[in-house]
Amino acid sequence: MNSPKPAIIRDVAENIGAITSDIAAAAGKAARAVDDITLIAVAKRQPLDRIERALAAGHRIFGENRLQEAQGKWPALKETYPDIELHMIGALQTNKAADAMALFDVIHTLDREKLARKIADEAIKIGHCPDLFIQVNTGAETQKGGIALDVLTDFVAFCWEELNLPVIGLMCLPPIDEEPALHFALLQKLAKRHGFAKISMGMSGDFEKAIQFGATHIRVGTAVFGVRES
Ligand SMILES: *Cc1c(COP(=O)(O)O)cnc(C)c1O
């Protein structure tokens, strides 16, 4: 029941099938409903034909970490598949917020006041707002995005009460050299404490563990599509 590791020889559709079974098994083990877990197929730096294979297999939920790259491929694909759901999972510059809101259905990387204000202003202008996750810097890494743990509570209150933003959950990206379970457990605790139902965590190598700790949105790239182009 291991998920496929970097899978260049297997077909994308087969990979999705295998991951779907792994999700079901992990959910079963954690006594959770499989419908509560969303597989975001992370398509960054993947060739178009692999993305098209995922679409042909019926998958519609995708993630990207760079706005510009996403703008280059998804508008055309959305014309053919209007029910595509796009998730922004990479760092977002404040001056690119409006462009990101025009393309993405969900943004996972809200992590500072300036960006929150910008998103709120734009939401009023365009009359809608993507669902938002607050990214939490659980490893206190200086080079990484995410709000610091000690100001999370204030930031949640600011987003909800002052700006009325549709923040639905928390997201984290654990340090690569640490046991992810510690970070998953921490994020689960923080989500519970702040009343969030959604948790975005877990990637190709650790999504089953993330499910064990309550992940509702797993972000899986290489296990779906194979190794990325550099
Ligand atoms: C690339 C990326 C992923 C997916 O990583 P894989 O190891 O390929 O599954 C998940 N989350 C974020 C934020 C990413 O940038």
CSV table of C-alpha atoms and ligand atoms in Angstrom, one decimal:
chain,number,residue,atom,x,y,z
A,1,MET,CA,0.0,0.0,0.0
A,2,ASN,CA,2.9,2.3,-0.6
A,3,SER,CA,2.2,5.1,-3.0
A,4,PRO,CA,4.1,5.1,-6.2
A,5,LYS,CA,7.4,7.0,-5.9
A,6,PRO,CA,8.6,9.1,-8.8
A,7,ALA,CA,6.7,7.3,-11.5
A,8,ILE,CA,8.0,8.0,-15.0
A,9,ILE,CA,7.2,4.6,-16.4
A,10,ARG,CA,3.7,4.3,-15.0
A,11,ASP,CA,0.9,6.1,-16.6
A,12,VAL,CA,-0.6,9.2,-14.9
A,13,ALA,CA,-4.0,7.6,-14.8
A,14,GLU,CA,-2.6,4.5,-13.1
A,15,ASN,CA,-0.7,6.7,-10.6
A,16,ILE,CA,-3.9,8.6,-9.7
A,17,GLY,CA,-5.7,5.3,-9.3
A,18,ALA,CA,-3.0,4.0,-7.0
A,19,ILE,CA,-2.9,7.2,-4.9
A,20,THR,CA,-6.7,7.1,-4.7
A,21,SER,CA,-6.5,3.6,-3.2
A,22,ASP,CA,-3.7,4.8,-0.8
A,23,ILE,CA,-5.9,7.7,0.3
A,24,ALA,CA,-8.8,5.3,1.0
A,25,ALA,CA,-6.6,3.0,3.0
A,26,ALA,CA,-5.1,5.8,5.0
A,27,ALA,CA,-8.6,7.3,5.6
A,28,GLY,CA,-9.9,3.9,6.7
A,29,LYS,CA,-7.0,3.5,9.1
A,30,ALA,CA,-7.7,6.9,10.6
A,31,ALA,CA,-11.5,6.2,10.7
A,32,ARG,CA,-12.0,9.2,8.5
A,33,ALA,CA,-14.4,9.7,5.5
A,34,VAL,CA,-12.5,9.4,2.2
A,35,ASP,CA,-14.7,12.3,0.8
A,36,ASP,CA,-13.1,14.6,3.3
A,37,ILE,CA,-9.8,14.3,1.5
A,38,THR,CA,-9.0,16.2,-1.7
A,39,LEU,CA,-6.2,15.2,-3.9
A,40,ILE,CA,-4.5,18.3,-5.5
A,41,ALA,CA,-2.4,17.1,-8.4
A,42,VAL,CA,0.6,19.5,-8.3
A,43,ALA,CA,1.3,20.2,-12.0
A,44,LYS,CA,4.3,22.6,-11.6
A,45,ARG,CA,7.0,22.0,-14.2
A,46,GLN,CA,5.2,19.1,-15.7
A,47,PRO,CA,4.9,18.6,-19.5
A,48,LEU,CA,1.5,19.4,-20.9
A,49,ASP,CA,0.8,15.8,-22.1
A,50,ARG,CA,1.0,14.5,-18.5
A,51,ILE,CA,-1.5,17.1,-17.4
A,52,GLU,CA,-3.8,16.2,-20.3
A,53,ARG,CA,-3.6,12.5,-19.3
A,54,ALA,CA,-4.8,13.5,-15.8
A,55,LEU,CA,-7.6,15.4,-17.3
A,56,ALA,CA,-8.5,12.6,-19.6
A,57,ALA,CA,-8.6,10.3,-16.6
A,58,GLY,CA,-11.2,12.6,-15.1
A,59,HIS,CA,-9.1,14.5,-12.6
A,60,ARG,CA,-9.9,18.2,-12.2
A,61,ILE,CA,-8.2,19.5,-9.2
A,62,PHE,CA,-4.7,20.9,-9.7
A,63,GLY,CA,-2.0,22.9,-7.9
A,64,GLU,CA,0.6,25.3,-9.2
A,65,ASN,CA,3.3,27.2,-7.3
A,66,ARG,CA,4.2,29.9,-9.8
A,67,LEU,CA,1.6,32.4,-11.1
A,68,GLN,CA,3.3,33.1,-14.4
A,69,GLU,CA,3.7,29.4,-15.2
A,70,ALA,CA,0.1,28.8,-14.3
A,71,GLN,CA,-1.1,31.7,-16.5
A,72,GLY,CA,0.8,30.1,-19.4
A,73,LYS,CA,-1.1,26.8,-19.4
A,74,TRP,CA,-4.4,26.9,-17.5
A,75,PRO,CA,-6.6,29.4,-19.3
A,76,ALA,CA,-6.5,27.3,-22.5
A,77,LEU,CA,-7.1,24.1,-20.6
A,78,LYS,CA,-10.0,25.7,-18.7
A,79,GLU,CA,-11.7,26.4,-22.1
A,80,THR,CA,-11.8,22.6,-22.8
A,81,TYR,CA,-12.5,21.7,-19.1
A,82,PRO,CA,-14.4,24.5,-17.5
A,83,ASP,CA,-14.8,22.5,-14.2
A,84,ILE,CA,-11.1,22.6,-13.5
A,85,GLU,CA,-10.3,23.7,-9.9
A,86,LEU,CA,-7.0,25.5,-9.5
A,87,HIS,CA,-5.0,25.8,-6.2
A,88,MET,CA,-2.2,28.3,-5.7
A,89,ILE,CA,0.3,26.6,-3.4
A,90,GLY,CA,3.4,28.8,-3.9
A,91,ALA,CA,4.5,32.1,-2.5
A,92,LEU,CA,2.4,35.0,-3.7
A,93,GLN,CA,3.7,38.6,-4.2
A,94,THR,CA,1.3,41.2,-3.1
A,95,ASN,CA,1.3,43.0,-6.4
A,96,LYS,CA,0.3,39.7,-8.1
A,97,ALA,CA,-2.7,39.1,-5.9
A,98,ALA,CA,-5.3,40.4,-8.3
A,99,ASP,CA,-3.9,38.2,-11.2
A,100,ALA,CA,-3.8,35.2,-8.9
A,101,MET,CA,-7.4,35.8,-7.9
A,102,ALA,CA,-8.5,35.9,-11.5
A,103,LEU,CA,-7.1,32.4,-12.2
A,104,PHE,CA,-7.1,30.4,-8.9
A,105,ASP,CA,-10.1,29.0,-7.0
A,106,VAL,CA,-8.2,28.5,-3.8
A,107,ILE,CA,-5.0,30.2,-2.4
A,108,HIS,CA,-3.0,28.2,0.2
A,109,THR,CA,-0.3,30.8,0.9
A,110,LEU,CA,-1.9,33.7,2.7
A,111,ASP,CA,0.8,34.6,5.3
A,112,ARG,CA,0.9,38.3,5.9
A,113,GLU,CA,-1.2,41.4,6.6
A,114,LYS,CA,-0.3,43.3,3.4
A,115,LEU,CA,-1.3,40.4,1.2
A,116,ALA,CA,-4.5,39.9,3.2
A,117,ARG,CA,-5.5,43.6,2.8
A,118,LYS,CA,-4.7,43.4,-0.9
A,119,ILE,CA,-6.9,40.3,-1.4
A,120,ALA,CA,-9.7,41.9,0.6
A,121,ASP,CA,-9.6,45.1,-1.5
A,122,GLU,CA,-9.6,43.1,-4.7
A,123,ALA,CA,-12.4,40.8,-3.6
A,124,ILE,CA,-14.6,43.9,-3.1
A,125,LYS,CA,-13.7,45.1,-6.5
A,126,ILE,CA,-14.5,41.9,-8.4
A,127,GLY,CA,-17.3,40.7,-6.1
A,128,HIS,CA,-15.8,37.3,-5.2
A,129,CYS,CA,-12.8,35.8,-3.3
A,130,PRO,CA,-11.0,32.5,-3.6
A,131,ASP,CA,-11.1,30.3,-0.6
A,132,LEU,CA,-8.0,30.9,1.5
A,133,PHE,CA,-5.6,28.9,3.6
A,134,ILE,CA,-3.2,30.6,6.0
A,135,GLN,CA,0.3,29.2,5.5
A,136,VAL,CA,1.9,28.5,8.9
A,137,ASN,CA,5.7,28.5,9.2
A,138,THR,CA,5.7,25.5,11.6
A,139,GLY,CA,9.4,25.0,11.3
A,140,ALA,CA,10.3,28.7,11.9
A,141,GLU,CA,12.4,28.7,8.8
A,142,THR,CA,13.7,32.1,7.9
A,143,GLN,CA,13.8,31.5,4.1
A,144,LYS,CA,10.3,30.0,4.0
A,145,GLY,CA,6.9,31.7,3.7
A,146,GLY,CA,4.2,31.3,6.3
A,147,ILE,CA,3.1,33.2,9.3
A,148,ALA,CA,5.1,32.8,12.5
A,149,LEU,CA,3.4,30.7,15.2
A,150,ASP,CA,3.3,33.5,17.8
A,151,VAL,CA,1.2,35.8,15.7
A,152,LEU,CA,-1.1,33.3,14.1
A,153,THR,CA,-4.0,33.9,16.5
A,154,ASP,CA,-3.9,37.7,15.8
A,155,PHE,CA,-3.6,37.1,12.1
A,156,VAL,CA,-6.6,34.8,12.0
A,157,ALA,CA,-8.7,37.3,13.9
A,158,PHE,CA,-7.5,40.1,11.6
A,159,CYS,CA,-8.5,38.1,8.5
A,160,TRP,CA,-11.8,36.9,9.8
A,161,GLU,CA,-13.0,39.9,11.8
A,162,GLU,CA,-11.5,42.9,10.2
A,163,LEU,CA,-11.4,41.8,6.6
A,164,ASN,CA,-14.1,39.2,6.4
A,165,LEU,CA,-11.9,37.0,4.3
A,166,PRO,CA,-13.0,33.4,3.5
A,167,VAL,CA,-10.2,31.7,5.3
A,168,ILE,CA,-11.1,28.0,5.5
A,169,GLY,CA,-8.0,26.4,6.9
A,170,LEU,CA,-4.3,26.2,7.6
A,171,MET,CA,-1.4,25.0,5.4
A,172,CYS,CA,2.1,23.9,6.1
A,173,LEU,CA,5.2,22.8,4.3
A,174,PRO,CA,7.5,21.0,6.9
A,175,PRO,CA,11.2,21.5,6.8
A,176,ILE,CA,12.7,18.8,4.4
A,177,ASP,CA,15.1,17.5,7.1
A,178,GLU,CA,12.6,17.0,9.9
A,179,GLU,CA,10.0,14.4,10.7
A,180,PRO,CA,6.9,15.7,9.0
A,181,ALA,CA,4.6,14.0,11.6
A,182,LEU,CA,5.6,16.6,14.2
A,183,HIS,CA,4.6,19.4,11.9
A,184,PHE,CA,1.4,17.7,10.9
A,185,ALA,CA,0.4,17.1,14.5
A,186,LEU,CA,1.1,20.8,15.3
A,187,LEU,CA,-0.9,22.1,12.4
A,188,GLN,CA,-3.8,19.8,13.3
A,189,LYS,CA,-3.7,21.2,16.8
A,190,LEU,CA,-3.6,24.8,15.6
A,191,ALA,CA,-6.5,24.2,13.2
A,192,LYS,CA,-8.6,22.7,16.0
A,193,ARG,CA,-7.8,25.6,18.3
A,194,HIS,CA,-8.8,28.2,15.8
A,195,GLY,CA,-11.9,26.4,14.5
A,196,PHE,CA,-10.7,25.5,11.1
A,197,ALA,CA,-12.2,22.5,9.3
A,198,LYS,CA,-9.6,22.3,6.5
A,199,ILE,CA,-5.9,21.4,6.7
A,200,SER,CA,-3.6,21.5,3.6
A,201,MET,CA,-0.6,19.3,4.2
A,202,GLY,CA,1.2,16.2,2.9
A,203,MET,CA,3.0,15.6,-0.4
A,204,SER,CA,4.2,12.6,-2.5
A,205,GLY,CA,6.3,11.1,0.2
A,206,ASP,CA,4.2,11.7,3.3
A,207,PHE,CA,0.5,12.2,2.4
A,208,GLU,CA,-0.6,9.0,4.2
A,209,LYS,CA,0.9,10.3,7.4
A,210,ALA,CA,-0.7,13.7,6.8
A,211,ILE,CA,-4.1,12.0,6.4
A,212,GLN,CA,-3.5,10.3,9.8
A,213,PHE,CA,-3.1,13.8,11.3
A,214,GLY,CA,-6.3,15.2,9.7
A,215,ALA,CA,-5.2,16.5,6.3
A,216,THR,CA,-8.2,17.5,4.1
A,217,HIS,CA,-6.1,18.7,1.2
A,218,ILE,CA,-3.0,16.8,0.1
A,219,ARG,CA,-0.7,18.3,-2.5
A,220,VAL,CA,0.9,15.6,-4.6
A,221,GLY,CA,3.1,16.2,-7.6
A,222,THR,CA,5.7,13.6,-8.5
A,223,ALA,CA,3.7,10.6,-7.4
A,224,VAL,CA,1.0,11.7,-9.8
A,225,PHE,CA,3.0,12.9,-12.8
A,226,GLY,CA,6.5,11.6,-12.4
A,227,VAL,CA,9.7,13.5,-12.0
A,228,ARG,CA,9.5,17.2,-12.8
A,229,GLU,CA,11.4,19.1,-15.5
A,230,SER,CA,14.2,21.1,-14.0
B,1,LIG,C1,5.9,21.0,-5.3
B,1,LIG,C2,5.0,21.1,-4.1
B,1,LIG,C3,4.3,20.0,-3.7
B,1,LIG,C4,4.3,18.6,-4.3
B,1,LIG,O1,5.5,18.0,-4.1
B,1,LIG,P1,5.8,16.5,-4.5
B,1,LIG,O2,6.9,16.0,-3.6
B,1,LIG,O3,6.2,16.5,-5.9
B,1,LIG,O4,4.5,15.7,-4.3
B,1,LIG,C5,3.4,20.2,-2.6
B,1,LIG,N1,3.3,21.4,-2.0
B,1,LIG,C6,4.0,22.5,-2.4
B,1,LIG,C7,3.9,23.8,-1.7
B,1,LIG,C8,4.9,22.4,-3.5
B,1,LIG,O5,5.6,23.4,-3.9
